[in-house]
CSV table of C-alpha atoms in Angstrom, one decimal:
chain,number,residue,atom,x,y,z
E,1,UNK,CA,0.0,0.0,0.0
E,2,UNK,CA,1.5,3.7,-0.8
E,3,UNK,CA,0.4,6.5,0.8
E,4,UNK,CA,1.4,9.3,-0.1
E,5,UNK,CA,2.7,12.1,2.9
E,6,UNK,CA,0.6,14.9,3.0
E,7,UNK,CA,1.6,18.1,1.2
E,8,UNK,CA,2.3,19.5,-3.2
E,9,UNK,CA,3.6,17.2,-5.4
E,10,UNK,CA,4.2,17.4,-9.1
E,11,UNK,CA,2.8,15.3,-10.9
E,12,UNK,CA,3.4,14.8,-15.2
E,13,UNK,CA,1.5,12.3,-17.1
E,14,UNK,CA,1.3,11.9,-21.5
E,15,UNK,CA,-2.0,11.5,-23.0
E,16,UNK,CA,-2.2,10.5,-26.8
E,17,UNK,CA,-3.6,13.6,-28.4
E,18,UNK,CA,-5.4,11.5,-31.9
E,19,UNK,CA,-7.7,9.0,-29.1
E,20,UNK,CA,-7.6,10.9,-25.9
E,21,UNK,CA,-6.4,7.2,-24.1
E,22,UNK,CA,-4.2,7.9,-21.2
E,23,UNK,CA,-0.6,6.5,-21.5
E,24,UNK,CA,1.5,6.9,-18.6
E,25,UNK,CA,1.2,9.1,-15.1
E,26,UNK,CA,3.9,9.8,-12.8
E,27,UNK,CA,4.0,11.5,-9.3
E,28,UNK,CA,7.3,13.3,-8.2
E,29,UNK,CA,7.8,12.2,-4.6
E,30,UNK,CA,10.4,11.3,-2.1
E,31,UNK,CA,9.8,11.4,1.8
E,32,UNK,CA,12.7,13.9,2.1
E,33,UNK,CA,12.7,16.0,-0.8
E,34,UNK,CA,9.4,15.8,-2.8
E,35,UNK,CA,9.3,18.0,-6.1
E,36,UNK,CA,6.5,20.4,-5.4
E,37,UNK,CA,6.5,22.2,-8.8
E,38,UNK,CA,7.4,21.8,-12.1
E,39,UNK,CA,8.5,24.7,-14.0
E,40,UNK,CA,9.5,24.6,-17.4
E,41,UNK,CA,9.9,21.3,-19.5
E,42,UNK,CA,10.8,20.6,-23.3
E,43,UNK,CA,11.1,17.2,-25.4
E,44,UNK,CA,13.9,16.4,-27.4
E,45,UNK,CA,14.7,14.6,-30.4
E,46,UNK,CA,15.1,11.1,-29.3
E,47,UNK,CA,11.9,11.2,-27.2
E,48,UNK,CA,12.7,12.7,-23.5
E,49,UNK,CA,10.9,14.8,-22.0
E,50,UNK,CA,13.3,16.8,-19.9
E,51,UNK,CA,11.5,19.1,-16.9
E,52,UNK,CA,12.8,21.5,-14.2
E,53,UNK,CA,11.3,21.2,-10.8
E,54,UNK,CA,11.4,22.5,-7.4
E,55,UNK,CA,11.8,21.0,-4.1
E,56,UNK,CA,12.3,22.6,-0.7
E,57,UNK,CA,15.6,23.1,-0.9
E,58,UNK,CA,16.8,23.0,-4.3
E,59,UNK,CA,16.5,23.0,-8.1
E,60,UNK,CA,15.9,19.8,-9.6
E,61,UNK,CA,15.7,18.2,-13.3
E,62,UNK,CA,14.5,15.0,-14.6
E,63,UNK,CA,14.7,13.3,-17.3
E,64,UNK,CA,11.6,10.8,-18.4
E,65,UNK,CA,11.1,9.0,-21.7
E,66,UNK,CA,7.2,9.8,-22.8
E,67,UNK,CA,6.6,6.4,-24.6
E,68,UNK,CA,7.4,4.5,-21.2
E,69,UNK,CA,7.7,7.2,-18.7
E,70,UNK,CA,10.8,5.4,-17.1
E,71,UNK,CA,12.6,8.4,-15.4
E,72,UNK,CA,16.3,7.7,-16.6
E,73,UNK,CA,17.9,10.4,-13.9
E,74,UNK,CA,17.1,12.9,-11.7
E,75,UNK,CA,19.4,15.9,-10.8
E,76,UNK,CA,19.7,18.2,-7.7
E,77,UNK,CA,21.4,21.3,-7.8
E,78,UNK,CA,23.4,21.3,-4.7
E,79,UNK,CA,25.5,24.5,-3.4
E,80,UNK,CA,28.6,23.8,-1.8
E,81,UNK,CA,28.1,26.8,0.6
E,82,UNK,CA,24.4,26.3,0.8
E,83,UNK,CA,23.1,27.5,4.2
E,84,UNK,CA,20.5,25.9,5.8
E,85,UNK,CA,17.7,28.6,4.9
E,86,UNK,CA,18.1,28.2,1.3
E,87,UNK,CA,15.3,30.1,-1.1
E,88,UNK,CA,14.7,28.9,-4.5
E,89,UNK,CA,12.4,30.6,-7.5
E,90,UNK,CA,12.4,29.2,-10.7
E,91,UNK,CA,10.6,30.5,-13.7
E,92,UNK,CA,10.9,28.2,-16.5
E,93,UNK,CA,14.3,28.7,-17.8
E,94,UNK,CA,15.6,25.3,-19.3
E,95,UNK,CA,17.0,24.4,-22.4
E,96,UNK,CA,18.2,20.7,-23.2
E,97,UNK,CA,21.1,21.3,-25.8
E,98,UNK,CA,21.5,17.9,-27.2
E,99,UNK,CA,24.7,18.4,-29.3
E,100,UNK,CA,26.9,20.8,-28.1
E,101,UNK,CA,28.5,22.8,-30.6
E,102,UNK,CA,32.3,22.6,-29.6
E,103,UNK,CA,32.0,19.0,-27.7
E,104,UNK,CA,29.2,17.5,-29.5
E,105,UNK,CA,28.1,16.4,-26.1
E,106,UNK,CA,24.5,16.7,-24.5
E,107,UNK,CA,24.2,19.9,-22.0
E,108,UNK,CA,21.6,21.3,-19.8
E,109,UNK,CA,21.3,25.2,-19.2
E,110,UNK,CA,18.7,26.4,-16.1
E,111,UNK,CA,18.5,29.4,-14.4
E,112,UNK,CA,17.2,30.3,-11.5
E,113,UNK,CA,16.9,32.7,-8.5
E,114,UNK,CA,19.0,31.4,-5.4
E,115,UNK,CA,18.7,33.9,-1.9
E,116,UNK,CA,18.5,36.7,-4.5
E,117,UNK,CA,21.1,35.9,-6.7
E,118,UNK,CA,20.2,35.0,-10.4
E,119,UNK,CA,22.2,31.6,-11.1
E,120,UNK,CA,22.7,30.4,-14.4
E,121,UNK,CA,24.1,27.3,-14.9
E,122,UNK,CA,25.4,24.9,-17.1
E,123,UNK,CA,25.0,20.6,-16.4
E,124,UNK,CA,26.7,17.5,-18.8
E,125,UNK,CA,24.9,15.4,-19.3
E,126,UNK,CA,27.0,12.7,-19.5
E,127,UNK,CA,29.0,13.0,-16.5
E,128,UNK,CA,25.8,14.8,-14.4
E,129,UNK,CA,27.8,17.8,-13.1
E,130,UNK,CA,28.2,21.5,-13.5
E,131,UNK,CA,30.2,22.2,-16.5
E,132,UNK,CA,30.3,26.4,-15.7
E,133,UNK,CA,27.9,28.8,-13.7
E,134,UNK,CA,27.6,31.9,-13.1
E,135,UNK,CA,25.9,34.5,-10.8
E,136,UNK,CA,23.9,38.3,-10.6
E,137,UNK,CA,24.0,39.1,-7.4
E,138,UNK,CA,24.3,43.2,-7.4
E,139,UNK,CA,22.4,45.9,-9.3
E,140,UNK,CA,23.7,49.3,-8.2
E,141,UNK,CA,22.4,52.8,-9.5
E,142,UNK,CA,25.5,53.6,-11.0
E,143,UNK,CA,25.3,52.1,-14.4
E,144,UNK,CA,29.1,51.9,-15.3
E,145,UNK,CA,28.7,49.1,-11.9
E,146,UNK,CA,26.0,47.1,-13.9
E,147,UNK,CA,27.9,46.5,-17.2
E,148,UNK,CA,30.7,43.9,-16.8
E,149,UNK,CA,34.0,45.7,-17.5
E,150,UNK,CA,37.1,45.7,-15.6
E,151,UNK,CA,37.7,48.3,-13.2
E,152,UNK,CA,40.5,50.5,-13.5
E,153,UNK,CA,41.7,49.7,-17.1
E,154,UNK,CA,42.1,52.5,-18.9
E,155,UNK,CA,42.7,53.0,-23.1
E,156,UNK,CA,45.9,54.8,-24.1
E,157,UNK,CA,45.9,58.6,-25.1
C-alpha cells in the first residue's frame, strides 16, 4: 500500500492527443525532498521529455522517456556553501542542448533565483555535473557598476 505524505507534489502524465487514451502518469515524490512544482519542460529529439522542478531546498531536473515514462535520472542542484535557509524561485528557464557545438556532447542550461542571486548554470549530461555557472548578485544605481568591465583599465591617449 502507498500513501502518499501529505503536502504538493508534481505530478506529469502523457496523453495520446489522436484518441484521448491515457498512457503513462507519474507523481514526483520522495519522503525527504518531494518535487513540489514543475517549472518549465521541453522534449527532445530522441523522445525525453526533460523538466525542471522544485523542491524545498533545491532545483531539480528530470529526465523521463514519454513512450514509457521510465525516469532515466534525476538531478539536484546542490550548493557547496548552501546555508540551511536556502530560497529557491524558478521560472521556467531550461533548455536541453543535445549536441553541443564545440563538444558535440548533451548539456543542460537552467536558471534560477538562489537567496536573490540569479544563477545560471550549465550541467553535462553525460558526467551529471556543472560544466560552468555563473551569478547576478548586485544591481547598483550607478550604471558603469551594472555592465561587466574591468575596473581600473584605462585605453591609451
Amino acid at each position: 500500500d502507498f500513501i502518499q505524505q501529505p503536502g504538493i507534489h508534481a505530478f506529469a502524465y502523457s496523453v495520446n492527443a489522436d484518441s484521448g487514451n491515457w498512457n503513462w502518469g507519474k507523481y514526483f515524490y520522495n519522503s525527504s525532498q518531494a518535487i513540489q512544482q514543475a517549472k518549465g519542460c521541453q522534449v527532445g529529439r530522441q523522445g525525453k521529455l526533460i523538466f525542471q522542478g522544485n523542491t524545498l531546498v533545491m532545483p531539480t531536473i528530470v529526465q523521463i522517456d514519454i513512450l514509457t515514462g521510465q525516469i532515466d535520472f534525476v538531478i539536484s542542484i546542490d550548493f557547496i556553501d548552501q546555508s540551511l535557509e536556502n530560497v529557491f524561485q524558478q521560472f521556467g528557464a531550461l533548455y536541453f542542448d543535445e549536441e553541443d557545438p564545440k563538444t558535440g556532447q548533451p548539456h543542460f542550461y537552467s536558471s534560477f533565483i538562489h537567496n536573490d542571486q540569479i544563477q545560471v548554470v550549465k550541467i553535462d549530461e553525460s558526467r551529471m555535473e556543472v560544466v560552468w555557472s555563473y551569478k547576478f548578485s548586485k544591481v547598483s544605481a550607478n550604471a558603469y557598476e551594472n555592465i561587466k568591465v574591468p575596473r581600473f583599465l584605462h585605453q591609451d591617449q
